[in-house]
Short mmCIF file of C-alpha atoms in Angstrom, two decimals:
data_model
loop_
_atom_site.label_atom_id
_atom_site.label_comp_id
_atom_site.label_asym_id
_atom_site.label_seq_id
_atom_site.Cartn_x
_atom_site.Cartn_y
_atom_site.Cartn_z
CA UNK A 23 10.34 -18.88 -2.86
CA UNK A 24 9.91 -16.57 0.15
CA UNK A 25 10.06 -12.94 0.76
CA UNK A 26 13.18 -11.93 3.15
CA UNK A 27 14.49 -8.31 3.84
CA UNK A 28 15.84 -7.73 0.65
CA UNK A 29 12.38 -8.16 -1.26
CA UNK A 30 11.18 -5.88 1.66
CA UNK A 31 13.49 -3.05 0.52
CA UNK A 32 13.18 -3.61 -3.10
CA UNK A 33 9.64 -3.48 -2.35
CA UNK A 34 10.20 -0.02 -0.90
CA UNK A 35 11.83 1.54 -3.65
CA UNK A 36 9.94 0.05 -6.31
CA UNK A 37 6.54 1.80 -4.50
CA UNK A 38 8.51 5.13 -3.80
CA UNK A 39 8.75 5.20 -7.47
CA UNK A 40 5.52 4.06 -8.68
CA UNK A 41 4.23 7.22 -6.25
CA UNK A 42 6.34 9.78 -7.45
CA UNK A 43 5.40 8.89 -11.50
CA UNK A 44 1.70 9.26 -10.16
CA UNK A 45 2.23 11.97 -7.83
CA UNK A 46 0.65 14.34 -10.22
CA UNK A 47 -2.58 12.03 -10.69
CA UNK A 48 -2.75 11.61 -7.43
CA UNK A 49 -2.69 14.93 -6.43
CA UNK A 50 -5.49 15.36 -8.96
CA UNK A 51 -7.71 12.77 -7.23
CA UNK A 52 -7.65 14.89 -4.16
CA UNK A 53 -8.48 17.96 -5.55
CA UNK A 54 -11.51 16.57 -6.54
CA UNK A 55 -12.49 15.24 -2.93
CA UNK A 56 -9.75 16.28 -0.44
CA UNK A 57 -7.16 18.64 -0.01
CA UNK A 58 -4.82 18.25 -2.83
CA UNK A 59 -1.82 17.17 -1.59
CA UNK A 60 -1.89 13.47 -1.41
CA UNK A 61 0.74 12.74 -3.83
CA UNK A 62 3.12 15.68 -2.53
CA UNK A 63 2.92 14.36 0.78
CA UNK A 64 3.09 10.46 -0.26
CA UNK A 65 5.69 10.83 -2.60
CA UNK A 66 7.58 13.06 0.14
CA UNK A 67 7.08 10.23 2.90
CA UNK A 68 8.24 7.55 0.02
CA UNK A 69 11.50 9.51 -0.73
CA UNK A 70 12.36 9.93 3.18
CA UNK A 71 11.79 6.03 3.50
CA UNK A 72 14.29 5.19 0.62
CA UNK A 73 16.80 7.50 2.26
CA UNK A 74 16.93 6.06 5.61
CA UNK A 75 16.72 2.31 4.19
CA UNK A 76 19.52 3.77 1.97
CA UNK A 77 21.50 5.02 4.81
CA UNK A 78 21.15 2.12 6.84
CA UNK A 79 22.29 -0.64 4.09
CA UNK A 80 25.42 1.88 3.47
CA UNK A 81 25.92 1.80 6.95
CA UNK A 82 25.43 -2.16 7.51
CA UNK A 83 22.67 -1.66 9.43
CA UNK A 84 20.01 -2.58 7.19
CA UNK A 85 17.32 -4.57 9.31
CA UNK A 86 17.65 -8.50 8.51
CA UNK A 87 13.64 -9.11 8.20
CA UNK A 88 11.12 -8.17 6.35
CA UNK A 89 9.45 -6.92 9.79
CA UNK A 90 12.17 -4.76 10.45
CA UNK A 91 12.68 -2.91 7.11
CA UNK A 92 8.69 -2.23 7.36
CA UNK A 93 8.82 -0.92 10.65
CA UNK A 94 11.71 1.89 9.30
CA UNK A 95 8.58 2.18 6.44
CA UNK A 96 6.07 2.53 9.05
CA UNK A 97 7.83 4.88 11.70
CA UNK A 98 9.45 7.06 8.65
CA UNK A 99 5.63 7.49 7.40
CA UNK A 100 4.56 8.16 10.21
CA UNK A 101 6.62 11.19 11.25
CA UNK A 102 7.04 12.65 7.33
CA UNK A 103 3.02 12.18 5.87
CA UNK A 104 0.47 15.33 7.08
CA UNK A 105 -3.20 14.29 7.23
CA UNK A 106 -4.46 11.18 7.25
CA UNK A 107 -2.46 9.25 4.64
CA UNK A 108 0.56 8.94 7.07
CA UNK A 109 -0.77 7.80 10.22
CA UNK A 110 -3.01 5.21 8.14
CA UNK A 111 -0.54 3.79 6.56
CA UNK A 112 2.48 4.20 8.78
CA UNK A 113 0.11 1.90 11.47
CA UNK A 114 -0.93 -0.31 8.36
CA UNK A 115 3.07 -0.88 8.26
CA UNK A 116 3.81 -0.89 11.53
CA UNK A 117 1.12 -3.98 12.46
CA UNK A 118 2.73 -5.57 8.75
CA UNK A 119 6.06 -5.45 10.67
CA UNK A 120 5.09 -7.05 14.41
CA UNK A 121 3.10 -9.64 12.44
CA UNK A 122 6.24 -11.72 11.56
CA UNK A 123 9.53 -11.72 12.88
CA UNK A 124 10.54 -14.48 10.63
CA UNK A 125 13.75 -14.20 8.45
CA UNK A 126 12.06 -14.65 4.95
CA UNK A 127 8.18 -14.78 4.54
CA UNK A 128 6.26 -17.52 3.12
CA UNK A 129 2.27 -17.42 1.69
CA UNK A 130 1.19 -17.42 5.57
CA UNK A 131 3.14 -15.21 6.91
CA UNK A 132 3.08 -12.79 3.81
CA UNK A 133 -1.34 -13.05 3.93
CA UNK A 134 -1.01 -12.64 7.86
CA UNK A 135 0.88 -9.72 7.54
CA UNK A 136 -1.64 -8.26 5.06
CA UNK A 137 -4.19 -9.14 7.16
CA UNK A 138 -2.83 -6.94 10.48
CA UNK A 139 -2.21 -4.43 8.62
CA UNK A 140 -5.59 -4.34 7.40
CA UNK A 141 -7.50 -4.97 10.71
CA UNK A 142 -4.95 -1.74 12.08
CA UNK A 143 -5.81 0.59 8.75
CA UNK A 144 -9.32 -0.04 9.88
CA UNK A 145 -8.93 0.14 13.63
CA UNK A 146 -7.04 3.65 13.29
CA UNK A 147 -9.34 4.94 10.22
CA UNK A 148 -12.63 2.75 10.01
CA UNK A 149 -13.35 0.52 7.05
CA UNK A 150 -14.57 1.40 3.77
CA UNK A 151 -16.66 4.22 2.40
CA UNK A 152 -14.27 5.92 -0.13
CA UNK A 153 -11.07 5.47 1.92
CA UNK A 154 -7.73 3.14 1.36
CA UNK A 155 -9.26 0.49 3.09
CA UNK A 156 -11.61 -0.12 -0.23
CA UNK A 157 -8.44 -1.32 -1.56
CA UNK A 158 -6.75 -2.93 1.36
CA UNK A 159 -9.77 -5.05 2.19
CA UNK A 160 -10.36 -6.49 -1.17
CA UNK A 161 -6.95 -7.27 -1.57
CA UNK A 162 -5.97 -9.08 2.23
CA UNK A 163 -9.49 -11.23 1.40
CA UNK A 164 -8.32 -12.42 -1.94
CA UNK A 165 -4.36 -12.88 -0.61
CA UNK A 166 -5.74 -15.22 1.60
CA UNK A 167 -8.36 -17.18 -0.94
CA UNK A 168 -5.26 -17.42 -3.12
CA UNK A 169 -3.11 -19.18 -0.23
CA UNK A 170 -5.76 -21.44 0.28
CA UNK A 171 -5.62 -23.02 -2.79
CA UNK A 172 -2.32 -23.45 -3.32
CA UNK A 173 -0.90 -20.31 -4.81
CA UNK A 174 3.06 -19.03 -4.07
CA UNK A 175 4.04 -15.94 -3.03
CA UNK A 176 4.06 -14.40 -6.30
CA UNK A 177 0.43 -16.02 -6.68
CA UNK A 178 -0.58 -14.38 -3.22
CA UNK A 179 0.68 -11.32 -4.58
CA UNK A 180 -0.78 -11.20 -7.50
CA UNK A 181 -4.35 -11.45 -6.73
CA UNK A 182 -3.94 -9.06 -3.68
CA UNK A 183 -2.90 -6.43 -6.37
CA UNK A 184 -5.27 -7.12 -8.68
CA UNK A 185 -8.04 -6.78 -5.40
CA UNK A 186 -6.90 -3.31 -4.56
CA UNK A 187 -6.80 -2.26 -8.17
CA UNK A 188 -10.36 -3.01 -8.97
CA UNK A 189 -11.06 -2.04 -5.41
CA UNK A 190 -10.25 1.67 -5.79
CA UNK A 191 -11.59 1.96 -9.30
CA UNK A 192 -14.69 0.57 -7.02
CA UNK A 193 -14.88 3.42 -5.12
CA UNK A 194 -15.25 6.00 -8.08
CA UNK A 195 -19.11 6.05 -7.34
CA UNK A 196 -19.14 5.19 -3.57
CA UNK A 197 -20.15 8.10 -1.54
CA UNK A 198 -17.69 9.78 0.72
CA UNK A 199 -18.49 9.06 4.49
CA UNK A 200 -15.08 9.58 6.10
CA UNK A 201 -12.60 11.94 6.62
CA UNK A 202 -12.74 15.55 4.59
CA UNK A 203 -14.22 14.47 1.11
CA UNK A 204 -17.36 13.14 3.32
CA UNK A 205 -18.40 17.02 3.74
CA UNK A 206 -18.97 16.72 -0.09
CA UNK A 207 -22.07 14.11 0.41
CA UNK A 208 -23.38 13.24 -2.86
CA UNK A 209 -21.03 15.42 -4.83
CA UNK A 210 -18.01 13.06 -3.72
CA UNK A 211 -19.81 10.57 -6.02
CA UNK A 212 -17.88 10.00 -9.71
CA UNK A 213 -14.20 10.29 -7.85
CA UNK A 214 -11.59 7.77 -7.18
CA UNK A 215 -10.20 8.08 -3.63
CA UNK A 216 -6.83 8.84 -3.82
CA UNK A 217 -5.88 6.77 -1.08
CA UNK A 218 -7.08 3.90 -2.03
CA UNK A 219 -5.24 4.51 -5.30
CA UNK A 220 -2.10 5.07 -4.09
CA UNK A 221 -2.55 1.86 -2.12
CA UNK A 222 -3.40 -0.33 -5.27
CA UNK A 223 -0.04 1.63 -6.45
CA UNK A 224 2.20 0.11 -2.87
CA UNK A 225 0.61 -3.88 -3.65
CA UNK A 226 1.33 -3.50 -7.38
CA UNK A 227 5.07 -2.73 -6.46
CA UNK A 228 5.09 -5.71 -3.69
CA UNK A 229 4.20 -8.06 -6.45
CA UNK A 230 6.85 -6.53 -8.57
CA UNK A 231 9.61 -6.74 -6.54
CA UNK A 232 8.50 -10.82 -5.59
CA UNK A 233 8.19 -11.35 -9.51
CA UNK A 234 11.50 -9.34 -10.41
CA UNK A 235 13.33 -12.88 -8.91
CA UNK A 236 12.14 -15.06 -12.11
CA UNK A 237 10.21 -12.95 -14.10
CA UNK A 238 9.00 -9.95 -15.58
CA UNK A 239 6.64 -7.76 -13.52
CA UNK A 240 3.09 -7.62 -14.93
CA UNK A 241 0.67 -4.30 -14.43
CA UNK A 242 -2.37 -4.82 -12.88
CA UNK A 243 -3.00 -1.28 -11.87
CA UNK A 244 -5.59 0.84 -13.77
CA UNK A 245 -4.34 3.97 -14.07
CA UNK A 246 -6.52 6.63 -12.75
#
């Protein structure tokens, strides 16, 4: 099996969903560290990507890769996210989509993708210390141990989301060192970053939408 534009859009909606059932936690992770308003302004990016995607597929003009439907993701993100959730993920996306122009993705170009995206969170936000890329990381290393030995797409998938859920329950005792919550110090400890929450919630709904083909999707994020 391989992943083409339509698993791309299904991945979409099933993650605009997943975000706007945990807006509320979300939001409440934030509070605790940040400014509150990571799930409002997620969930608000999320909707504005289904809508164009939407518009486009009514109008025929849906893109044909997987690429191109996460470059609308990316640039959509980009323009409709405030602070540093939508430029982080929007260029996570956005290298995602110029990874690959293939029609369909198989397990190399699905873990290469991850793995651009990754390397561009990181580039545009640094790595680690409370932030999404405590989920991203985890979750691009152990795509790619799980191509290595054989695994499918759904395999791939499945032990990236897995990664990025126990990733961001990782960072519940990590100090803060980036971004807003890292004027807490010490007191940031005993928090989930949202971010990195919200990103175990995206590869959760990848894997979804690759195992909604043949089977039933399975949960592997811990709810916060």
């Amino acid at each position: 099996m391989s992943l083409d534009a339509a698993w791309a859009l299904d991945w979409t909606h099933r993650a605009a969903v997943m975000i706007t059932e945990n807006r509320a936690e979300l939001t409440e992770l934030d509070r605790a560290i940040g400014d509150a308003d990571h799930g409002d302004n997620l969930d608000r990016g999320m909707r504005a990507v289904v809508t164009k995607l939407d518009a486009a597929q009514k109008a025929g003009n849906l893109p044909a890769t997987p690429g191109g439907v996460l470059k609308v993701v990316a640039t959509t993100l980009m323009a409709t996210v405030g602070g540093a959730g939508g430029p982080l993920l929007g260029t996570a996306f956005l290298r995602a989509a110029r990874s690959s122009d293939a029609s369909a993705w198989g397990t190399e170009n699905l873990v290469r993708a991850l793995e651009e995206a990754t390397s561009g969170l990181e580039a545009r936000g640094h790595a680690g210390d409370k932030t999404m890329a405590d989920a991203w990381r985890p979750a691009t290393v152990a795509a790619r141990e799980a191509a290595e030995i054989g695994e499918d797409e759904v395999g791939v998938l499945s032990a990236a989301a897995r990664a990025a859920a126990d990733g961001a329950r990782d960072t519940e005792p990590l100090q803060a060192r980036r971004g807003r919550a890292s004027f807490l110090g010490e007191r940031s400890c005993g928090h989930r970053d949202p971010g990195a929450q919200s990103s175990a919630l995206i590869f959760q709904a990848a894997l979804d939408a690759a195992r909604a083909r043949s089977l039933e999707p399975i949960m592997v994020v811990e709810q916060a």
